[in-house]
Amino acid sequence: MTEPRIIIIGGGLAGCEAAWRLAQADMGVDLFEMKPRKFSPAHTTTRLAELVCSNSFRSRDLHSAIGLLKEEMRLLNSLIMMCADETEVPAGKALAVDRERFASLITARIEALDQVRLIREEVTDLDPSCLTILATGPLTSDPLSASLSTLIGSEHLHFYDATSPIVTFDSIDMNRVFTASRYEQEGEGDYINCPLTEEEYSRFYEALTRADRVTPRPFEKPRYHEGCLPIEVMAGRGPRTLTFGPMKPVGLSDPRTGQRPYAVVQLRRENRAGTMFNLVGFQTRLKRPEQDRVFRLIPGLKKAEFVRYGSVHRNTFINAPRHLNAHLQLMRHPSIFLAGQITGVEGYVESAAMGILAGENAARLARGLPLVTPPPTTAHGALINHLTDRTPRDFQPMNVIFGLFPPAPAGVRKKDRKAFYARRALKDLDRWLEDLKN
């Protein structure tokens, strides 16, 4: 019996990685790429895996989460990492590539695969009867987005990120804050509250309204919703606007004074382990150095460690915890896998990593083999955990960070944790790979 050809929609990093993985498993692939018949607003060449925003794959340090993810991908025979290493250009401690050589090399490698048929046509409809990997990225075309919306419900497909900054719990000065939910007693709430006096608020407001902002890209026309405005846009409506919005102090009393603060910034738990907290309502277009400067004016955050910065930008992605399982399948339509940024990961490397896992599991499903998920202690597994964590929250895309990993044991000192995470991840990935072989 002839095995079915697996459809991959999208020739970006995730789609190419999935096709490469399937070819290594000797599976037939129809890889659909709409260029040059149609271009997204951000793409200009006909090459596969075209890099748009940057040529950097970020840190090469193995003791950083992104450096660890890249090393895991190398161990998984990643096409993207293979070509990145071959087209590297000097960039200090970062891995950067020659964009044109990188995309040309990947295109050549994919076109040379006997198992892969590259089809230059636009796909506008998803067919749940076909084994498919959807890897169309953050600029998925309108017809295909509509088809996906029909399958999962339009309220669970998002077209703009509106993310608030996230800080580590260890970096919060607990002497300057208090825990409480509105109208509850101190110490009994789910939130960490950063109280501001009128003088502290005025200083913060002045810095916020004067801070430099990221300029939207040409294809990103701001489409803000009233319920999700950037913090600086709200501030521009008047000095007291924030005190009636995300910084309202109503229902909160500072235990140090017994009085209601002039303003409050609330921090909400971001993960089950409580290692990360996000600044509620602080989605922003401020440049990253400005976020460091301005948000550290908030009491309790003077030495904050930011593991994610706030942003507002165009990005098509699904509410993954509602619709994806740990194998990257749509739960209601298990013949359809998702890969890349549309899953709810952020960044080139993270997107490609999801392509590896989607390709592996699509091949297994086609052959009736058990589907697999890397251990949660690995960078790949930590990203899967982010996508499938059912903890009630406003799900938003995320880069790989150590805050997504299971915490280190209590005996591991803070300065040794990153090295511990890296050692544990590579050891567990090696064991997992051995299990797959057996």
Tab-separated table of C-alpha atoms in Angstrom:
chain	number	residue	atom	x	y	z
A	1	MET	CA	0.000	0.000	0.000
A	2	THR	CA	1.387	3.397	-0.994
A	3	GLU	CA	1.842	5.820	1.875
A	4	PRO	CA	-0.103	9.099	1.532
A	5	ARG	CA	1.790	12.221	0.562
A	6	ILE	CA	1.826	14.703	3.405
A	7	ILE	CA	0.819	18.270	2.594
A	8	ILE	CA	2.841	21.156	4.009
A	9	ILE	CA	1.458	24.646	3.516
A	10	GLY	CA	4.123	27.338	3.759
A	11	GLY	CA	7.768	27.388	2.669
A	12	GLY	CA	9.161	29.390	5.574
A	13	LEU	CA	11.553	28.104	8.209
A	14	ALA	CA	9.009	25.843	9.926
A	15	GLY	CA	7.660	24.421	6.674
A	16	CYS	CA	11.126	23.681	5.313
A	17	GLU	CA	12.174	22.087	8.589
A	18	ALA	CA	9.076	19.870	8.556
A	19	ALA	CA	9.703	18.861	4.921
A	20	TRP	CA	13.330	18.016	5.732
A	21	ARG	CA	12.249	15.895	8.693
A	22	LEU	CA	9.688	14.005	6.630
A	23	ALA	CA	12.186	13.413	3.832
A	24	GLN	CA	14.630	11.896	6.340
A	25	ALA	CA	11.803	9.502	7.250
A	26	ASP	CA	11.394	8.760	3.513
A	27	MET	CA	7.874	10.202	3.420
A	28	GLY	CA	6.413	11.825	0.321
A	29	VAL	CA	5.720	15.544	0.724
A	30	ASP	CA	3.822	18.148	-1.275
A	31	LEU	CA	5.237	21.479	-0.095
A	32	PHE	CA	3.012	24.390	-1.134
A	33	GLU	CA	4.539	27.872	-1.348
A	34	MET	CA	2.473	30.685	-2.841
A	35	LYS	CA	5.458	32.771	-4.041
A	36	PRO	CA	5.891	33.974	-6.760
A	37	ARG	CA	2.196	33.749	-7.658
A	38	LYS	CA	1.405	35.783	-4.581
A	39	PHE	CA	3.574	37.593	-2.019
A	40	SER	CA	2.817	38.453	1.580
A	41	PRO	CA	3.287	42.146	2.499
A	42	ALA	CA	6.693	41.343	4.041
A	43	HIS	CA	8.320	39.078	1.456
A	44	THR	CA	10.171	40.149	-1.692
A	45	THR	CA	12.017	37.119	-3.142
A	46	THR	CA	10.943	33.731	-4.466
A	47	ARG	CA	13.305	31.843	-2.137
A	48	LEU	CA	12.119	29.547	0.605
A	49	ALA	CA	12.898	30.408	4.253
A	50	GLU	CA	13.200	34.125	3.489
A	51	LEU	CA	14.261	36.086	6.570
A	52	VAL	CA	12.271	39.299	6.962
A	53	CYS	CA	12.956	41.217	10.164
A	54	SER	CA	16.504	40.275	11.083
A	55	ASN	CA	19.391	38.076	10.071
A	56	SER	CA	20.131	37.147	13.679
A	57	PHE	CA	19.273	33.882	15.356
A	58	ARG	CA	20.250	35.501	18.655
A	59	SER	CA	22.699	34.263	21.273
A	60	ARG	CA	24.999	31.331	20.683
A	61	ASP	CA	25.637	30.971	24.441
A	62	LEU	CA	24.692	27.450	25.503
A	63	HIS	CA	23.735	28.823	28.919
A	64	SER	CA	20.977	30.918	27.345
A	65	ALA	CA	17.633	29.336	26.515
A	66	ILE	CA	17.882	30.252	22.815
A	67	GLY	CA	21.454	28.946	22.594
A	68	LEU	CA	20.306	25.702	24.190
A	69	LEU	CA	17.390	25.406	21.755
A	70	LYS	CA	19.763	25.766	18.800
A	71	GLU	CA	22.050	23.065	20.196
A	72	GLU	CA	19.072	20.728	20.645
A	73	MET	CA	18.063	21.399	17.039
A	74	ARG	CA	21.539	20.462	15.851
A	75	LEU	CA	21.202	17.163	17.702
A	76	LEU	CA	17.855	16.681	15.934
A	77	ASN	CA	19.514	17.110	12.508
A	78	SER	CA	17.934	20.495	11.853
A	79	LEU	CA	18.126	21.821	8.279
A	80	ILE	CA	17.826	25.401	9.516
A	81	MET	CA	20.763	25.122	11.909
A	82	MET	CA	22.848	23.279	9.306
A	83	CYS	CA	22.347	26.094	6.788
A	84	ALA	CA	22.727	28.827	9.411
A	85	ASP	CA	26.102	27.442	10.458
A	86	GLU	CA	27.206	27.267	6.801
A	87	THR	CA	26.183	30.863	6.004
A	88	GLU	CA	27.240	32.506	9.267
A	89	VAL	CA	28.550	36.074	9.311
A	90	PRO	CA	30.454	37.755	12.177
A	91	ALA	CA	28.072	39.049	14.868
A	92	GLY	CA	29.882	38.849	18.184
A	93	LYS	CA	28.101	36.532	20.601
A	94	ALA	CA	25.109	36.088	18.295
A	95	LEU	CA	24.583	33.674	15.411
A	96	ALA	CA	23.806	35.773	12.327
A	97	VAL	CA	23.622	34.688	8.706
A	98	ASP	CA	23.947	36.097	5.210
A	99	ARG	CA	20.234	36.312	4.398
A	100	GLU	CA	20.488	35.680	0.664
A	101	ARG	CA	22.947	32.783	0.959
A	102	PHE	CA	20.922	31.269	3.782
A	103	ALA	CA	17.612	31.296	1.885
A	104	SER	CA	19.295	30.163	-1.345
A	105	LEU	CA	20.983	27.242	0.392
A	106	ILE	CA	17.762	26.055	2.033
A	107	THR	CA	15.880	26.380	-1.253
A	108	ALA	CA	18.526	24.299	-3.024
A	109	ARG	CA	18.514	21.623	-0.303
A	110	ILE	CA	14.720	21.312	-0.399
A	111	GLU	CA	14.578	21.229	-4.207
A	112	ALA	CA	17.190	18.452	-4.224
A	113	LEU	CA	15.058	16.119	-2.089
A	114	ASP	CA	13.476	13.303	-4.118
A	115	GLN	CA	10.714	12.923	-1.529
A	116	VAL	CA	9.596	16.573	-1.725
A	117	ARG	CA	7.531	18.068	-4.521
A	118	LEU	CA	7.629	21.877	-4.352
A	119	ILE	CA	4.368	23.331	-5.657
A	120	ARG	CA	4.247	27.082	-6.285
A	121	GLU	CA	0.548	27.655	-5.646
A	122	GLU	CA	-1.552	29.332	-2.977
A	123	VAL	CA	-3.648	27.087	-0.721
A	124	THR	CA	-6.823	28.795	0.428
A	125	ASP	CA	-8.654	25.967	2.193
A	126	LEU	CA	-7.801	23.344	4.815
A	127	ASP	CA	-9.080	19.810	4.212
A	128	PRO	CA	-9.325	17.778	7.455
A	129	SER	CA	-9.374	14.564	5.416
A	130	CYS	CA	-5.752	15.179	4.324
A	131	LEU	CA	-2.679	14.791	6.528
A	132	THR	CA	-1.480	18.406	6.611
A	133	ILE	CA	1.078	20.619	8.326
A	134	LEU	CA	0.059	24.269	8.377
A	135	ALA	CA	3.213	26.399	8.600
A	136	THR	CA	2.175	29.697	7.049
A	137	GLY	CA	3.647	31.978	9.688
A	138	PRO	CA	2.530	35.289	11.170
A	139	LEU	CA	1.278	36.684	7.851
A	140	THR	CA	-1.066	33.839	6.898
A	141	SER	CA	-3.228	34.891	3.942
A	142	ASP	CA	-6.789	36.017	4.541
A	143	PRO	CA	-8.492	33.058	2.761
A	144	LEU	CA	-6.442	30.484	4.668
A	145	SER	CA	-7.001	32.339	7.940
A	146	ALA	CA	-10.734	32.233	7.232
A	147	SER	CA	-10.563	28.490	6.632
A	148	LEU	CA	-8.684	27.944	9.890
A	149	SER	CA	-11.197	30.157	11.707
A	150	THR	CA	-14.004	27.965	10.420
A	151	LEU	CA	-12.301	24.870	11.823
A	152	ILE	CA	-11.491	26.216	15.277
A	153	GLY	CA	-13.842	29.192	15.757
A	154	SER	CA	-12.930	32.749	14.820
A	155	GLU	CA	-12.716	33.923	18.437
A	156	HIS	CA	-9.657	31.714	18.907
A	157	LEU	CA	-7.606	33.075	16.002
A	158	HIS	CA	-5.716	36.296	16.666
A	159	PHE	CA	-4.211	38.735	14.192
A	160	TYR	CA	-2.220	41.019	16.501
A	161	ASP	CA	0.038	40.369	19.452
A	162	ALA	CA	-0.564	42.635	22.389
A	163	THR	CA	1.903	41.372	24.956
A	164	SER	CA	2.827	42.798	28.336
A	165	PRO	CA	6.367	42.553	29.747
A	166	ILE	CA	7.205	39.577	31.954
A	167	VAL	CA	9.680	39.701	34.840
A	168	THR	CA	11.147	36.940	36.976
A	169	PHE	CA	9.778	36.543	40.482
A	170	ASP	CA	13.299	36.472	41.926
A	171	SER	CA	14.000	39.967	40.582
A	172	ILE	CA	10.995	41.639	42.269
A	173	ASP	CA	11.818	43.605	45.434
A	174	MET	CA	9.192	42.117	47.737
A	175	ASN	CA	9.902	44.783	50.353
A	176	ARG	CA	8.345	47.404	48.052
A	177	VAL	CA	5.214	45.477	47.039
A	178	PHE	CA	2.300	43.588	48.588
A	179	THR	CA	0.138	40.636	47.570
A	180	ALA	CA	-3.630	41.041	47.315
A	181	SER	CA	-6.529	40.907	44.923
A	182	ARG	CA	-8.917	43.820	44.810
A	183	TYR	CA	-11.076	44.097	47.945
A	184	GLU	CA	-9.148	41.238	49.625
A	185	GLN	CA	-6.789	41.370	52.563
A	186	GLU	CA	-3.028	41.713	52.127
A	187	GLY	CA	-1.365	38.347	51.524
A	188	GLU	CA	-4.573	36.643	50.402
A	189	GLY	CA	-4.627	37.610	46.736
A	190	ASP	CA	-3.316	36.304	43.448
A	191	TYR	CA	-1.551	39.530	42.447
A	192	ILE	CA	1.673	41.244	43.395
A	193	ASN	CA	0.902	44.957	43.665
A	194	CYS	CA	3.411	47.768	43.100
A	195	PRO	CA	2.009	50.900	44.812
A	196	LEU	CA	2.941	54.374	43.581
A	197	THR	CA	2.653	57.707	45.352
A	198	GLU	CA	1.485	60.728	43.373
A	199	GLU	CA	5.115	61.843	43.009
A	200	GLU	CA	6.252	58.390	41.826
A	201	TYR	CA	3.336	58.233	39.373
A	202	SER	CA	4.146	61.667	37.932
A	203	ARG	CA	7.774	60.653	37.395
A	204	PHE	CA	6.690	57.389	35.710
A	205	TYR	CA	4.069	59.153	33.554
A	206	GLU	CA	6.567	61.746	32.340
A	207	ALA	CA	9.113	59.073	31.383
A	208	LEU	CA	6.468	56.927	29.671
A	209	THR	CA	5.062	59.671	27.479
A	210	ARG	CA	8.524	60.833	26.360
A	211	ALA	CA	9.969	57.366	25.642
A	212	ASP	CA	10.969	56.261	22.119
A	213	ARG	CA	8.614	53.882	20.347
A	214	VAL	CA	9.070	51.155	17.750
A	215	THR	CA	8.082	52.326	14.279
A	216	PRO	CA	5.491	49.973	12.737
A	217	ARG	CA	6.615	48.110	9.640
A	218	PRO	CA	4.909	49.131	6.370
A	219	PHE	CA	2.484	46.193	6.484
A	220	GLU	CA	1.559	46.821	10.132
A	221	LYS	CA	-1.122	49.469	10.217
A	222	PRO	CA	-1.993	49.927	13.893
A	223	ARG	CA	-5.408	48.421	14.632
A	224	TYR	CA	-5.724	48.848	18.360
A	225	HIS	CA	-8.796	47.699	20.235
A	226	GLU	CA	-10.096	49.809	23.124
A	227	GLY	CA	-9.691	46.886	25.498
A	228	CYS	CA	-6.072	46.318	24.527
A	229	LEU	CA	-4.448	49.691	23.902
A	230	PRO	CA	-0.677	50.178	24.265
A	231	ILE	CA	0.080	51.709	27.656
A	232	GLU	CA	1.657	54.800	26.073
A	233	VAL	CA	-1.404	55.361	23.849
A	234	MET	CA	-3.619	55.365	26.932
A	235	ALA	CA	-1.219	57.720	28.704
A	236	GLY	CA	-1.456	60.128	25.774
A	237	ARG	CA	-5.133	60.682	26.540
A	238	GLY	CA	-4.341	62.520	29.750
A	239	PRO	CA	-2.299	62.338	32.979
A	240	ARG	CA	-5.013	60.538	34.991
A	241	THR	CA	-6.120	58.062	32.316
A	242	LEU	CA	-3.895	55.236	33.586
A	243	THR	CA	-5.172	55.643	37.164
A	244	PHE	CA	-8.648	54.812	35.848
A	245	GLY	CA	-7.281	51.986	33.667
A	246	PRO	CA	-4.511	49.416	34.227
A	247	MET	CA	-3.017	51.395	37.147
A	248	LYS	CA	-6.264	51.970	39.039
A	249	PRO	CA	-5.857	51.553	42.824
A	250	VAL	CA	-9.525	50.840	43.572
A	251	GLY	CA	-10.056	48.046	46.084
A	252	LEU	CA	-6.412	47.905	47.200
A	253	SER	CA	-4.820	49.072	50.426
A	254	ASP	CA	-1.055	49.353	50.984
A	255	PRO	CA	-0.364	47.491	54.278
A	256	ARG	CA	2.567	49.809	54.994
A	257	THR	CA	0.332	52.894	55.098
A	258	GLY	CA	-3.136	51.462	55.566
A	259	GLN	CA	-4.217	53.746	52.704
A	260	ARG	CA	-5.185	53.302	49.096
A	261	PRO	CA	-2.173	54.121	46.854
A	262	TYR	CA	-2.364	56.873	44.268
A	263	ALA	CA	-1.773	54.254	41.562
A	264	VAL	CA	-0.901	50.545	41.383
A	265	VAL	CA	0.791	48.296	38.853
A	266	GLN	CA	-0.419	44.714	39.253
A	267	LEU	CA	1.777	41.704	38.466
A	268	ARG	CA	-0.018	38.480	37.597
A	269	ARG	CA	1.423	34.966	37.751
A	270	GLU	CA	2.410	33.851	34.250
A	271	ASN	CA	3.122	30.169	34.857
A	272	ARG	CA	2.103	27.418	37.238
A	273	ALA	CA	5.472	27.398	38.991
A	274	GLY	CA	5.204	31.107	39.829
A	275	THR	CA	8.662	31.901	38.476
A	276	MET	CA	7.367	34.621	36.125
A	277	PHE	CA	4.896	37.500	36.489
A	278	ASN	CA	3.504	39.817	33.810
A	279	LEU	CA	2.701	43.531	34.131
A	280	VAL	CA	-1.067	43.530	33.723
A	281	GLY	CA	-2.287	45.841	30.961
A	282	PHE	CA	1.192	47.006	29.956
A	283	GLN	CA	1.216	45.995	26.287
A	284	THR	CA	3.452	48.525	24.586
A	285	ARG	CA	5.318	49.668	21.490
A	286	LEU	CA	8.194	51.183	23.471
A	287	LYS	CA	11.661	50.175	22.320
A	288	ARG	CA	13.256	47.539	24.526
A	289	PRO	CA	15.906	49.786	26.146
A	290	GLU	CA	13.112	52.243	26.933
A	291	GLN	CA	11.063	49.497	28.576
A	292	ASP	CA	14.088	48.665	30.740
A	293	ARG	CA	14.437	52.314	31.734
A	294	VAL	CA	10.800	53.325	32.187
A	295	PHE	CA	9.343	50.221	33.808
A	296	ARG	CA	12.141	50.050	36.360
A	297	LEU	CA	10.736	53.315	37.756
A	298	ILE	CA	7.855	51.224	39.132
A	299	PRO	CA	8.406	50.464	42.849
A	300	GLY	CA	9.600	46.902	43.306
A	301	LEU	CA	10.925	46.631	39.745
A	302	LYS	CA	14.117	48.680	40.043
A	303	LYS	CA	16.229	45.550	39.404
A	304	ALA	CA	13.651	43.650	37.375
A	305	GLU	CA	14.870	40.915	35.023
A	306	PHE	CA	12.739	41.080	31.875
A	307	VAL	CA	12.278	37.681	30.259
A	308	ARG	CA	9.823	39.062	27.713
A	309	TYR	CA	9.292	42.630	26.588
A	310	GLY	CA	5.933	44.097	25.724
A	311	SER	CA	4.918	44.433	22.098
A	312	VAL	CA	2.062	45.095	19.712
A	313	HIS	CA	2.544	43.759	16.194
A	314	ARG	CA	0.790	41.824	13.488
A	315	ASN	CA	0.925	38.096	14.077
A	316	THR	CA	-1.602	35.429	13.149
A	317	PHE	CA	-1.667	32.773	15.862
A	318	ILE	CA	-4.173	30.491	17.543
A	319	ASN	CA	-5.194	30.195	21.162
A	320	ALA	CA	-2.978	27.127	21.446
A	321	PRO	CA	-4.033	25.894	24.917
A	322	ARG	CA	-7.601	25.631	23.640
A	323	HIS	CA	-6.835	23.903	20.364
A	324	LEU	CA	-3.410	22.219	20.227
A	325	ASN	CA	-2.265	19.032	21.888
A	326	ALA	CA	1.301	18.216	22.872
A	327	HIS	CA	1.935	16.675	19.431
A	328	LEU	CA	1.020	19.955	17.642
A	329	GLN	CA	-2.241	18.553	16.299
A	330	LEU	CA	-5.535	20.406	16.284
A	331	MET	CA	-7.476	18.540	18.940
A	332	ARG	CA	-10.722	18.587	16.922
A	333	HIS	CA	-8.946	17.731	13.642
A	334	PRO	CA	-5.921	15.519	14.461
A	335	SER	CA	-4.982	15.138	10.788
A	336	ILE	CA	-3.919	18.806	10.814
A	337	PHE	CA	-0.643	19.765	12.507
A	338	LEU	CA	0.527	23.316	13.094
A	339	ALA	CA	4.130	24.512	13.006
A	340	GLY	CA	5.910	27.835	13.335
A	341	GLN	CA	4.639	31.115	14.738
A	342	ILE	CA	1.003	30.290	14.076
A	343	THR	CA	1.244	27.861	17.025
A	344	GLY	CA	2.016	30.668	19.462
A	345	VAL	CA	5.797	30.597	19.635
A	346	GLU	CA	7.820	33.699	18.828
A	347	GLY	CA	11.029	33.946	16.794
A	348	TYR	CA	12.784	32.322	13.849
A	349	VAL	CA	14.475	29.562	15.828
A	350	GLU	CA	11.428	28.665	17.913
A	351	SER	CA	9.302	28.485	14.751
A	352	ALA	CA	11.751	26.143	13.040
A	353	ALA	CA	11.902	23.953	16.154
A	354	MET	CA	8.132	23.442	15.988
A	355	GLY	CA	8.594	22.403	12.346
A	356	ILE	CA	10.905	19.592	13.445
A	357	LEU	CA	8.355	18.253	15.927
A	358	ALA	CA	5.397	18.611	13.552
A	359	GLY	CA	7.316	16.757	10.828
A	360	GLU	CA	8.324	13.962	13.224
A	361	ASN	CA	4.779	13.411	14.441
A	362	ALA	CA	3.178	13.697	10.997
A	363	ALA	CA	5.476	10.906	9.787
A	364	ARG	CA	4.571	8.810	12.818
A	365	LEU	CA	0.840	9.361	12.347
A	366	ALA	CA	1.104	8.337	8.683
A	367	ARG	CA	2.780	5.073	9.693
A	368	GLY	CA	0.596	4.309	12.677
A	369	LEU	CA	3.377	4.852	15.207
A	370	PRO	CA	2.962	6.459	18.639
A	371	LEU	CA	3.317	10.226	18.573
A	372	VAL	CA	6.012	11.810	20.737
A	373	THR	CA	6.804	14.940	22.749
A	374	PRO	CA	10.284	15.849	24.050
A	375	PRO	CA	10.750	15.963	27.830
A	376	PRO	CA	9.569	19.228	29.446
A	377	THR	CA	13.106	19.759	30.751
A	378	THR	CA	14.332	20.352	27.183
A	379	ALA	CA	13.942	23.634	25.301
A	380	HIS	CA	11.646	21.934	22.769
A	381	GLY	CA	9.528	20.424	25.527
A	382	ALA	CA	9.369	23.722	27.419
A	383	LEU	CA	7.917	25.423	24.338
A	384	ILE	CA	5.333	22.654	23.970
A	385	ASN	CA	4.419	23.167	27.621
A	386	HIS	CA	3.876	26.873	26.940
A	387	LEU	CA	1.531	26.018	24.064
A	388	THR	CA	-0.469	23.438	26.004
A	389	ASP	CA	-0.497	24.834	29.561
A	390	ARG	CA	-4.214	25.078	30.421
A	391	THR	CA	-3.639	27.518	33.298
A	392	PRO	CA	-6.245	30.293	32.866
A	393	ARG	CA	-4.433	33.240	31.257
A	394	ASP	CA	-4.406	35.587	28.301
A	395	PHE	CA	-2.380	33.355	25.986
A	396	GLN	CA	0.263	35.230	23.990
A	397	PRO	CA	3.243	34.144	21.857
A	398	MET	CA	6.523	33.581	23.669
A	399	ASN	CA	10.205	33.157	22.886
A	400	VAL	CA	12.010	30.296	24.585
A	401	ILE	CA	13.177	31.378	28.048
A	402	PHE	CA	14.348	29.453	31.097
A	403	GLY	CA	11.222	30.637	32.926
A	404	LEU	CA	9.285	28.060	30.857
A	405	PHE	CA	11.421	25.181	32.152
A	406	PRO	CA	10.613	23.114	35.253
A	407	PRO	CA	12.349	24.880	38.168
A	408	ALA	CA	15.788	23.762	39.304
A	409	PRO	CA	15.962	21.908	42.637
A	410	ALA	CA	16.153	24.105	45.726
A	411	GLY	CA	19.848	23.328	46.242
A	412	VAL	CA	20.948	24.851	42.921
A	413	ARG	CA	22.239	28.390	43.469
A	414	LYS	CA	20.767	31.165	41.347
A	415	LYS	CA	24.045	31.864	39.543
A	416	ASP	CA	24.322	28.176	38.579
A	417	ARG	CA	20.764	27.661	37.335
A	418	LYS	CA	21.314	28.387	33.642
A	419	ALA	CA	24.185	25.918	33.447
A	420	PHE	CA	22.041	23.383	35.317
A	421	TYR	CA	19.130	23.841	32.876
A	422	ALA	CA	21.442	23.318	29.890
A	423	ARG	CA	23.080	20.175	31.312
A	424	ARG	CA	19.747	18.675	32.311
A	425	ALA	CA	18.148	19.443	28.954
A	426	LEU	CA	20.899	17.905	26.822
A	427	LYS	CA	21.078	14.831	29.030
A	428	ASP	CA	17.305	14.311	28.876
A	429	LEU	CA	17.191	14.968	25.121
A	430	ASP	CA	19.934	12.406	24.551
A	431	ARG	CA	17.994	9.833	26.578
A	432	TRP	CA	14.799	10.673	24.652
A	433	LEU	CA	16.562	10.237	21.307
A	434	GLU	CA	17.857	6.842	22.404
A	435	ASP	CA	14.313	5.834	23.340
A	436	LEU	CA	13.082	6.864	19.885
A	437	LYS	CA	15.736	4.708	18.225
A	438	ASN	CA	14.756	1.725	20.318
